[in-house]
GROMACS .gro file of C-alpha atoms in nm:
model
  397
    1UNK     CA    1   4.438   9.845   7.676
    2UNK     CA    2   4.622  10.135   7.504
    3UNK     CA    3   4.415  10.405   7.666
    4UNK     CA    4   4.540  10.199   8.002
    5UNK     CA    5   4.930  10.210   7.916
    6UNK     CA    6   4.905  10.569   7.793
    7UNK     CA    7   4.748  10.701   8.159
    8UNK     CA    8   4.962  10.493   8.340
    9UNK     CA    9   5.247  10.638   8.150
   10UNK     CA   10   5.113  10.954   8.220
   11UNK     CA   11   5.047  10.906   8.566
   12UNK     CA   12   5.416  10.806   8.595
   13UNK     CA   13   5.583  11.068   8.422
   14UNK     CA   14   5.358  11.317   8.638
   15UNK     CA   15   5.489  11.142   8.937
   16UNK     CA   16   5.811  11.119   8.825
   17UNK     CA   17   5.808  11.485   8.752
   18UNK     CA   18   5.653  11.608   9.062
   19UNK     CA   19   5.944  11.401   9.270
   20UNK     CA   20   6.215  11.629   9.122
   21UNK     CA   21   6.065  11.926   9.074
   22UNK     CA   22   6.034  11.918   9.486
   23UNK     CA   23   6.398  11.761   9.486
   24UNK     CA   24   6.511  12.066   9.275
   25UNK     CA   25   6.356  12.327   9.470
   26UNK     CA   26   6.462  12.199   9.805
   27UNK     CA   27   6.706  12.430   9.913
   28UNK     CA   28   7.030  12.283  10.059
   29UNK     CA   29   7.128  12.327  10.430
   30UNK     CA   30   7.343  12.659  10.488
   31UNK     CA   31   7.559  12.668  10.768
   32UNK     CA   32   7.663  12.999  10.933
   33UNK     CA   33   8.036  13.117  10.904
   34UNK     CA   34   8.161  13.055  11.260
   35UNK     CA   35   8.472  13.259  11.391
   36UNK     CA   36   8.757  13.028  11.450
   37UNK     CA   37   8.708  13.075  11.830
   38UNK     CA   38   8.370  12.938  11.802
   39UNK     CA   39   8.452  12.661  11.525
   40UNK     CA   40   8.767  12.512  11.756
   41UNK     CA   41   8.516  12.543  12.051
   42UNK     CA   42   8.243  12.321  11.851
   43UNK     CA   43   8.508  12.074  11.748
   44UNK     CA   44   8.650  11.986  12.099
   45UNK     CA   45   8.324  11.989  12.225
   46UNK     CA   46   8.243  11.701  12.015
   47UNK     CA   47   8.563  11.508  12.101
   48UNK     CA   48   8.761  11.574  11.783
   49UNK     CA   49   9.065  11.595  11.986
   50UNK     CA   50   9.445  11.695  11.823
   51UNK     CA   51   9.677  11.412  11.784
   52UNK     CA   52   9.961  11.418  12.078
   53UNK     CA   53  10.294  11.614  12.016
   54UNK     CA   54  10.482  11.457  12.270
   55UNK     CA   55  10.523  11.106  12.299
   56UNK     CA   56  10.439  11.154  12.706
   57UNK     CA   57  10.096  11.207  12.569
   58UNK     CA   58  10.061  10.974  12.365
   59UNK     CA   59  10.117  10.727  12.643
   60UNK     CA   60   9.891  10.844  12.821
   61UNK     CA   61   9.633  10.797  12.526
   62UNK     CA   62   9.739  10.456  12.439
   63UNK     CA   63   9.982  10.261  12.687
   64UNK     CA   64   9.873   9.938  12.790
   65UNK     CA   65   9.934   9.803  13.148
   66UNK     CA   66   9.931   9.422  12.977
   67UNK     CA   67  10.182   9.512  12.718
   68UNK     CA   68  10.377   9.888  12.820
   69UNK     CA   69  10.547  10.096  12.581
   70UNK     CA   70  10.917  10.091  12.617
   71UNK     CA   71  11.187  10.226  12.404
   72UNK     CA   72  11.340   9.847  12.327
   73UNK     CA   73  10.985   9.731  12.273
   74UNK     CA   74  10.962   9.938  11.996
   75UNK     CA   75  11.278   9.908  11.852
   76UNK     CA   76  11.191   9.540  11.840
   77UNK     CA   77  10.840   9.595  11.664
   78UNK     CA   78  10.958   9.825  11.379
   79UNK     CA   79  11.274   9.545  11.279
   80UNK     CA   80  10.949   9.324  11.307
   81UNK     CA   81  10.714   9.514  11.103
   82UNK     CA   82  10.977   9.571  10.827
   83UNK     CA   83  11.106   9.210  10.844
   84UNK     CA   84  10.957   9.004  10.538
   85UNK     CA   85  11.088   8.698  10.708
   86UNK     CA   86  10.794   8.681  10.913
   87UNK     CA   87  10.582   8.566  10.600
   88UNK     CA   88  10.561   8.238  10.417
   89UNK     CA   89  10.782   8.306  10.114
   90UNK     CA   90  10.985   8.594  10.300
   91UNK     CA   91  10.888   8.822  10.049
   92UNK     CA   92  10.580   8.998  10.230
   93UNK     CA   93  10.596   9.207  10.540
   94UNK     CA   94  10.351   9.408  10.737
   95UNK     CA   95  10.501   9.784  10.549
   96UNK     CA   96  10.472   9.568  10.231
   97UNK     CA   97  10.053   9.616  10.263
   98UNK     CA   98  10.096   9.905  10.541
   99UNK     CA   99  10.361  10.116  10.321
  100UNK     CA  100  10.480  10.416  10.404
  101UNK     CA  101  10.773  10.593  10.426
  102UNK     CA  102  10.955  10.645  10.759
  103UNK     CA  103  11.365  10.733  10.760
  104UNK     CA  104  11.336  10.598  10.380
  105UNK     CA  105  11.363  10.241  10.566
  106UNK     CA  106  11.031  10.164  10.365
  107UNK     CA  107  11.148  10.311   9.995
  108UNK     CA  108  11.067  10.096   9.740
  109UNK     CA  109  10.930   9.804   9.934
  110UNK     CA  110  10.578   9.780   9.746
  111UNK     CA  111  10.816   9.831   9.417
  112UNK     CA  112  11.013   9.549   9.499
  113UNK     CA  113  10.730   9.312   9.605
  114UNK     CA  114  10.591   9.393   9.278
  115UNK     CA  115  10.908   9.337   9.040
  116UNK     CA  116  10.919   9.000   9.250
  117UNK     CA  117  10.577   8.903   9.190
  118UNK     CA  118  10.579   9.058   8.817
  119UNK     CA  119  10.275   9.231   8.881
  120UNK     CA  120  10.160   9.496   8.673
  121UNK     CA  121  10.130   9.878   8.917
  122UNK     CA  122   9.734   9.934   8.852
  123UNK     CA  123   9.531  10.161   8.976
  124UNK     CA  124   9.612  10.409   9.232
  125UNK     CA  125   9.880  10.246   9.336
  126UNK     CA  126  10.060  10.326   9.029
  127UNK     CA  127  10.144  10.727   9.140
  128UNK     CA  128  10.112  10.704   9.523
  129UNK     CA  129  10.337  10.419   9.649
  130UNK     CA  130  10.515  10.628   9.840
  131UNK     CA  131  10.234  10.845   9.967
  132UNK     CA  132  10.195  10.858  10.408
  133UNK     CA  133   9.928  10.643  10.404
  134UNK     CA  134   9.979  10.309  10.543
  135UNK     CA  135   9.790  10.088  10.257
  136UNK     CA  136   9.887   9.980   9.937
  137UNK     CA  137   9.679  10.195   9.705
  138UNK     CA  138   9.511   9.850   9.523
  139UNK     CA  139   9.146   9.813   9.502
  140UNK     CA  140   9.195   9.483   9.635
  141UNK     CA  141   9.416   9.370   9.896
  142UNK     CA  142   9.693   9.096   9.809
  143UNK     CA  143   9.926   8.879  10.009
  144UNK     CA  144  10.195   8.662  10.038
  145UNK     CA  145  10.251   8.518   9.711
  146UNK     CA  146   9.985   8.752   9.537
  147UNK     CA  147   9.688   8.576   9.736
  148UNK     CA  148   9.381   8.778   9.705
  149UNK     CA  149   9.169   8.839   9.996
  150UNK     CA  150   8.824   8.560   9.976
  151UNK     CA  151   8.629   8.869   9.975
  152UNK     CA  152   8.834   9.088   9.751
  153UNK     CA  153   8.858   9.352  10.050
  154UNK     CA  154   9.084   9.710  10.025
  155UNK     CA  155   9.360   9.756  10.262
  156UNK     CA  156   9.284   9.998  10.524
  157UNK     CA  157   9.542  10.218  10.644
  158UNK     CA  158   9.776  10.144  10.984
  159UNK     CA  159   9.828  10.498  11.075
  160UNK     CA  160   9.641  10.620  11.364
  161UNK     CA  161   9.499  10.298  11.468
  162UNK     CA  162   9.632  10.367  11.823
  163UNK     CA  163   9.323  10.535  11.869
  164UNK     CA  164   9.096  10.242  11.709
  165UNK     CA  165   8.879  10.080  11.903
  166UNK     CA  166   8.744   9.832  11.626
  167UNK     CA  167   9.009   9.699  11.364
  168UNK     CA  168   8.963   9.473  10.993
  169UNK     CA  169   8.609   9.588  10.822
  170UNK     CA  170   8.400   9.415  11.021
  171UNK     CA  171   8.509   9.539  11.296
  172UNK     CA  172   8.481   9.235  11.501
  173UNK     CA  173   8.883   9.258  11.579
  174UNK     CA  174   8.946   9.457  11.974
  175UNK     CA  175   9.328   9.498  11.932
  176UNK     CA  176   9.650   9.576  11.745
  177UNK     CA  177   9.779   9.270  11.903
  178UNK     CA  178   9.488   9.067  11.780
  179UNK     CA  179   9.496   9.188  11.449
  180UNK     CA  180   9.903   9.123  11.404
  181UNK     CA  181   9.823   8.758  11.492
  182UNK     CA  182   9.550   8.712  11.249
  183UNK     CA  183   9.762   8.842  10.983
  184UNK     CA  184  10.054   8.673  11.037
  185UNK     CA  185   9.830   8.375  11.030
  186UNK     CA  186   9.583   8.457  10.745
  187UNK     CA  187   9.665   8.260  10.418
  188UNK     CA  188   9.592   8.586  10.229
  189UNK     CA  189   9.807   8.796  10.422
  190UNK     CA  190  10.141   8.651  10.568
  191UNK     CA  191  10.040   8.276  10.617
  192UNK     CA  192  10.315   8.187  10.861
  193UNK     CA  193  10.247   7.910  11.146
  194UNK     CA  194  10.342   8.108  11.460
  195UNK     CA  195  10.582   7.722  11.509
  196UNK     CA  196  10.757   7.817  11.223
  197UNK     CA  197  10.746   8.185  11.271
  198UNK     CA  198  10.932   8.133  11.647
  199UNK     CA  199  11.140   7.917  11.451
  200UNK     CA  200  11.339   8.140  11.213
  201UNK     CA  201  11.319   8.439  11.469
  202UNK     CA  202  11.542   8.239  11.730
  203UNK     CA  203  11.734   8.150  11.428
  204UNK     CA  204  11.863   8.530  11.488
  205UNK     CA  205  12.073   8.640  11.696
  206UNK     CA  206  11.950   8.992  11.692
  207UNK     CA  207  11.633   8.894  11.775
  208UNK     CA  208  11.753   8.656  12.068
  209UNK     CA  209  11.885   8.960  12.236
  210UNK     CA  210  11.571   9.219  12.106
  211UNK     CA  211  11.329   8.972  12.275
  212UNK     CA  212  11.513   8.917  12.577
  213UNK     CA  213  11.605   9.283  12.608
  214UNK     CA  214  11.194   9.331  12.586
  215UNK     CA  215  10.997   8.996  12.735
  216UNK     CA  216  11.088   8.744  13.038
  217UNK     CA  217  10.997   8.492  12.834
  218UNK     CA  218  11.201   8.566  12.517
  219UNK     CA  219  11.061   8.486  12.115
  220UNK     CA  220  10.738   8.328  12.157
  221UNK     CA  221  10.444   8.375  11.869
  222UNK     CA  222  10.200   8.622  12.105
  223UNK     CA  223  10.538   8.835  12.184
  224UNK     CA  224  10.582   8.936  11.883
  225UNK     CA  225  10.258   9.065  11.791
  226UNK     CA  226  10.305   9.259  12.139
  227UNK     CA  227  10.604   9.400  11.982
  228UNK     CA  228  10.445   9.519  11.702
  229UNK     CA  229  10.148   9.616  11.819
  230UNK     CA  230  10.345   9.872  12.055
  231UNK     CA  231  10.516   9.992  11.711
  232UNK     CA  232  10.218  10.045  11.541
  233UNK     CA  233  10.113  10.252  11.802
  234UNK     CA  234  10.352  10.497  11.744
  235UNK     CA  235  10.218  10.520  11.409
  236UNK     CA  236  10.015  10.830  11.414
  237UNK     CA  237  10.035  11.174  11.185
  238UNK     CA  238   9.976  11.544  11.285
  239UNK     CA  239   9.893  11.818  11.011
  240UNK     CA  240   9.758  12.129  11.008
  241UNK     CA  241   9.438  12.084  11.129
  242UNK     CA  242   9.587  12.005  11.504
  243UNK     CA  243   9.756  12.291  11.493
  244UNK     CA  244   9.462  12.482  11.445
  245UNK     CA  245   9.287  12.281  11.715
  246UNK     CA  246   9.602  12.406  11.966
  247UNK     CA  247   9.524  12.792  11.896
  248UNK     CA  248   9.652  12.817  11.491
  249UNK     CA  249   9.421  13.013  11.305
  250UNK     CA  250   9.615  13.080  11.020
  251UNK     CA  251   9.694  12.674  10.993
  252UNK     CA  252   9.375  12.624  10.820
  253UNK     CA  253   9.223  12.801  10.481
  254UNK     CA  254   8.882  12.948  10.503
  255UNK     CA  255   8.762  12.695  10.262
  256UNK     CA  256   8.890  12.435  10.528
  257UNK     CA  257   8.730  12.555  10.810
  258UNK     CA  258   8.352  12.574  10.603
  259UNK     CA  259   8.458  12.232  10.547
  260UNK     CA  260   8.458  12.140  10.952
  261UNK     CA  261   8.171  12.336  11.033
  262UNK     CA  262   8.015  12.168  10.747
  263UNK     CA  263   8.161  11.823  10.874
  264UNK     CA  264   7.978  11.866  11.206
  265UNK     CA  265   7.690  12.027  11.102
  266UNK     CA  266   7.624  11.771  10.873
  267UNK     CA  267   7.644  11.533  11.139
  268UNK     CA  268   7.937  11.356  10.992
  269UNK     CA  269   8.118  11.323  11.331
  270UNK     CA  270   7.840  11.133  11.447
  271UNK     CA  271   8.036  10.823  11.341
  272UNK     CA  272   8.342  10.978  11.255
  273UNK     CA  273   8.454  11.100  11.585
  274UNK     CA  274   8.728  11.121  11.823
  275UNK     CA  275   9.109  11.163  11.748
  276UNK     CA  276   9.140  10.958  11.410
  277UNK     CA  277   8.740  11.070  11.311
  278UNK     CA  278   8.658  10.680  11.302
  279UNK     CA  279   8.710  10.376  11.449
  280UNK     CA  280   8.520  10.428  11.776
  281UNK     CA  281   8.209  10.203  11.638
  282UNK     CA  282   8.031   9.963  11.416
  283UNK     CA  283   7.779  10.121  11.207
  284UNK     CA  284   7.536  10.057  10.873
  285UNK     CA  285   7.608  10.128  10.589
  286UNK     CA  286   7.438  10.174  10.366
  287UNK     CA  287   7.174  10.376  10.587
  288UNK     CA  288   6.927  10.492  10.333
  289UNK     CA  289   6.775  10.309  10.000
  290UNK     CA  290   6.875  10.468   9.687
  291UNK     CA  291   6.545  10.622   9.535
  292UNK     CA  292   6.458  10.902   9.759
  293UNK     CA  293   6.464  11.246   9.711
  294UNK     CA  294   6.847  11.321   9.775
  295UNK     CA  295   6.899  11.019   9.468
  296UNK     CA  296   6.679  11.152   9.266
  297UNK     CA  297   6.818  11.525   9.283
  298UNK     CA  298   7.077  11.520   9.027
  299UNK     CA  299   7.407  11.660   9.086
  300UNK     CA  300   7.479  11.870   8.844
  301UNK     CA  301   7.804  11.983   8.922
  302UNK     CA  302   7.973  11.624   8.923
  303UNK     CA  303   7.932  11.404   8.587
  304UNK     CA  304   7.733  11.114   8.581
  305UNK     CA  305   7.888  10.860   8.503
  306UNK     CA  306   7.726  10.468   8.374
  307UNK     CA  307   7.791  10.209   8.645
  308UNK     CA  308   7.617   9.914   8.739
  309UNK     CA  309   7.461   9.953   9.083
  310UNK     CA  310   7.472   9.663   9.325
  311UNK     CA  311   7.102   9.598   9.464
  312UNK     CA  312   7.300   9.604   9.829
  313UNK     CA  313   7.538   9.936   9.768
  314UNK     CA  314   7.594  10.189   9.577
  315UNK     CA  315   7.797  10.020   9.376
  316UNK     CA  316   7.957   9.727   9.212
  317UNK     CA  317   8.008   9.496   9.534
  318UNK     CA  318   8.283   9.293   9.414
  319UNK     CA  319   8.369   9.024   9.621
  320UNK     CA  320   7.986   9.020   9.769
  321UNK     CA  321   8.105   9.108  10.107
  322UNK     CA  322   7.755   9.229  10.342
  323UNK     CA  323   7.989   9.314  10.650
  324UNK     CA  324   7.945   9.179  11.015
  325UNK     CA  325   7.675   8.901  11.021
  326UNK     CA  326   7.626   9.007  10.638
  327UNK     CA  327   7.391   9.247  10.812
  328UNK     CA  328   7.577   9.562  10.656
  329UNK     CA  329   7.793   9.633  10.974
  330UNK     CA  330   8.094   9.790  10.947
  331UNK     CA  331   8.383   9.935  11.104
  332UNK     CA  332   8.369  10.327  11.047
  333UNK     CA  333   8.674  10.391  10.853
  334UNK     CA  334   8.940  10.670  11.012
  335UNK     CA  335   8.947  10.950  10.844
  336UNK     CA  336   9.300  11.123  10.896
  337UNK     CA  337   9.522  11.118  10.567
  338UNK     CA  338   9.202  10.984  10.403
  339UNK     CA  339   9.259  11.177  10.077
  340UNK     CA  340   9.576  10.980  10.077
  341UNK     CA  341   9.416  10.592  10.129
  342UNK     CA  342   9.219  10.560   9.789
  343UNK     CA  343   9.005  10.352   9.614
  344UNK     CA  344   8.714  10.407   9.880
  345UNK     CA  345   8.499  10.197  10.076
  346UNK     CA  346   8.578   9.780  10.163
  347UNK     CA  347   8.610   9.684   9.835
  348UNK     CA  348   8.771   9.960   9.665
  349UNK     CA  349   8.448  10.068   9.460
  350UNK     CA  350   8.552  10.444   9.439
  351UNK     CA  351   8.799  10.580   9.353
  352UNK     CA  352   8.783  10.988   9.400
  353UNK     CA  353   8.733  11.109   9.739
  354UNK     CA  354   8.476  11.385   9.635
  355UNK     CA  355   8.230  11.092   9.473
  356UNK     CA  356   8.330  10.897   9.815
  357UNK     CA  357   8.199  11.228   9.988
  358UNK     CA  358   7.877  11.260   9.773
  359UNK     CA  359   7.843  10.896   9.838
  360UNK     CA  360   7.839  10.894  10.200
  361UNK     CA  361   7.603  11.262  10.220
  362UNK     CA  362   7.329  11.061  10.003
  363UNK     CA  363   7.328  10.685  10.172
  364UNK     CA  364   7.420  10.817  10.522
  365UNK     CA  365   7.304  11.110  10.627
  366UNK     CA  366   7.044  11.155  10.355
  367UNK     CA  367   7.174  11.472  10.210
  368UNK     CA  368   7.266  11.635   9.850
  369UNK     CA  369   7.546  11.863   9.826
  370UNK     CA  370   7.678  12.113   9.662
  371UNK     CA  371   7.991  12.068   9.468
  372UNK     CA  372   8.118  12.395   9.708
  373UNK     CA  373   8.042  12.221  10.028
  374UNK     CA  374   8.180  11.877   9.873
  375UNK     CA  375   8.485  12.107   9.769
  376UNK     CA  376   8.496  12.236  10.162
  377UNK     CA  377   8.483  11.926  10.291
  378UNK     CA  378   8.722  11.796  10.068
  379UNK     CA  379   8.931  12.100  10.188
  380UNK     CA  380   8.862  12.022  10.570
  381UNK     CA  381   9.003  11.661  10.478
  382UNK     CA  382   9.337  11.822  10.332
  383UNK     CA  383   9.418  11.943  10.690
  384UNK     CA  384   9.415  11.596  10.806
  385UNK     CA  385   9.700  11.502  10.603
  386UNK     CA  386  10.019  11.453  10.785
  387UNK     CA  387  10.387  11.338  10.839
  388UNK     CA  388  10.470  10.993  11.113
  389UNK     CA  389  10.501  11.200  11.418
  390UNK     CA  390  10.891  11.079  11.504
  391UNK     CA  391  10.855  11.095  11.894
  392UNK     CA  392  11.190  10.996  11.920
  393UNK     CA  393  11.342  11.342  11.763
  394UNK     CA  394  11.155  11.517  12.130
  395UNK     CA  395  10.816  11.715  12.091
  396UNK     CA  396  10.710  11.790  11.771
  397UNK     CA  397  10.667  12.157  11.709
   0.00000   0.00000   0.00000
């Protein structure tokens, strides 16, 4: 019996051995160094489009014949979308989740909610409450009154989600509009009635005029998330890499551009494609089981670090959310100002954007990187960091 153990060991360890001395010697995938005319070429070609710099453009990206941009309209959405009012306690509103800063109207909001609620800044959060990212920075998102999301869930950013054709993590949402309903609506978000919601708007006299200025039919419940819905479309950041897209070579580092030629080469913008590199589609995640090759190929160059794996992700899975159906469906997160929307993933699990990186190369598209081309595409990210476009200062330059 102890003759049995000892092969079998030593069957195992051979095995064992074997596995990552071919991980080890697998060489990684080097991609060429592409001249920028070539590399912009490649990156149109797959639909990663630059971000509109006039707000004509953008119109014609995201106007809506069933509920049209106009001037008033969006006027009406941003006093909406700042307006804690519109929640249960009136000490929530959509920026308070959604923060950012825009003509300093938004300072301090998440610091406020939290010296109301006596909450403790954790996390992220605590360093990056005024970042340009549209979420709150928490692991987990919170309400009105502090209510927790029933499946512990992380905020996802607002920004660019003019270009989203699936919203919440499931992706099972079609619209802004939709989604402003649901959360005005949602006990752990705003938890407002739309009755009582109509209510205290035509309680305004502002508002009476805003509405009427913007709808036939004045304050109803669906009229205001078509007023915000047309403000969050306005919502949407340029940075350098669109510049380089519209004929800036210089707007980009050369580390940056390995970065996008590693990003598509990879087949990254597979899923994360078009304007705001995500959104477009429901995919799996994850795609591949943990114990292949590309796991069992340490990384050298980041530290390991002791975690307890979920059997379903690679990761804790707080909350036990599975995703649509629980079938491990989910929305493919946007990627512009990414390296300024963490913890990663739905329920906050990571919380560095180059683990979030290695993540997604092993369980997705079944590769092991380097720490330089985790670096690059870290880099690459950096250039989709940006600023609110204000459309209503003319074209940005």
């Amino acid at each position: 019996m102890k003759k049995l153990l000892f092969y079998s060991l030593l069957i195992a360890i051979a095995v064992l051995s074997t596995v990552v001395t071919i991980a080890l010697l697998t060489p990684s995938k080097k991609i060429p160094n592409y001249s920028d005319e070539k590399l912009r070429e490649m990156a149109l070609s797959k639909g990663l489009k630059p971000v509109p710099a006039s707000f004509e453009k953008l119109l014609e990206l995201v106007d809506n014949a069933s509920n049209p941009m106009t001037h008033k309209k969006i006027a009406l959405g941003e006093e909406l979308f700042f307006d804690t009012n519109l929640s249960k306690t009136k000490t929530t509103s959509c920026a308070t989740c959604h923060s950012f800063d825009k003509d300093l109207k938004n300072k301090g909001a998440m610091l406020t909610m939290l010296a109301q609620k006596d909450t403790k800044i954790t996390d992220c959060a605590a360093c990056h409450l005024q970042d340009q990212s549209g979420v709150d920075r928490f692991t987990f998102s919170e309400g009105d009154a502090g209510v927790e999301h029933p499946y512990l869930l992380n905020t996802q950013t607002i920004l660019n989600t003019a270009f989203a054709k699936h919203f919440t993590w499931s992706g099972e949402v079609s619209s802004i509009k939709e989604q402003s309903a649901n959360s005005l609506q949602a006990p752990h978000k705003m938890n407002i009635t739309p009755q009582e919601l109509e209510q205290r708007l035509k309680e305004s006299s502002k508002y009476t005029q805003m509405f009427a200025e913007s709808f036939s039919d004045g304050i109803t419940f669906e009229n205001t998330a078509k007023a915000i819905e047309v403000y969050v479309k306005t919502l949407v950041t340029r940075g350098s890499y669109d510049r380089f897209l519209e004929g800036d070579n210089s707007a980009m580092s050369e580390e940056a551009k390995r970065g996008l030629a590693n990003f598509i080469s990879f087949g990254c913008k597979g899923c994360h494609s078009d304007i705001a590199f995500g959104a477009q589609s429901i995919q799996r995640f994850p795609l591949r089981e943990f114990a292949q090759l590309y796991d069992v190929k340490p990384n050298f160059e980041i530290l390991p670090q002791l975690k307890r794996f979920d059997r379903e992700f690679p990761f804790e899975n707080q909350g036990g959310y599975l995703g649509k159906d629980n079938e491990h469906l989910f929305r493919v997160p946007m990627l512009r100002n990414v390296t300024k929307t963490s913890p990663y993933f739905h329920n906050g699990a990571v919380a560095k954007i180059r683990e979030a990186v290695d993540v997604m190369a092993r369980h997705q598209i079944g590769r092991h990187l380097t720490l330089e081309q985790i670096d690059e595409i870290v880099a690459f990210f950096r250039t989709l960091e940006g600023d609110i476009v204000d459309y209503r200062a003319g074209d940005e330059k």
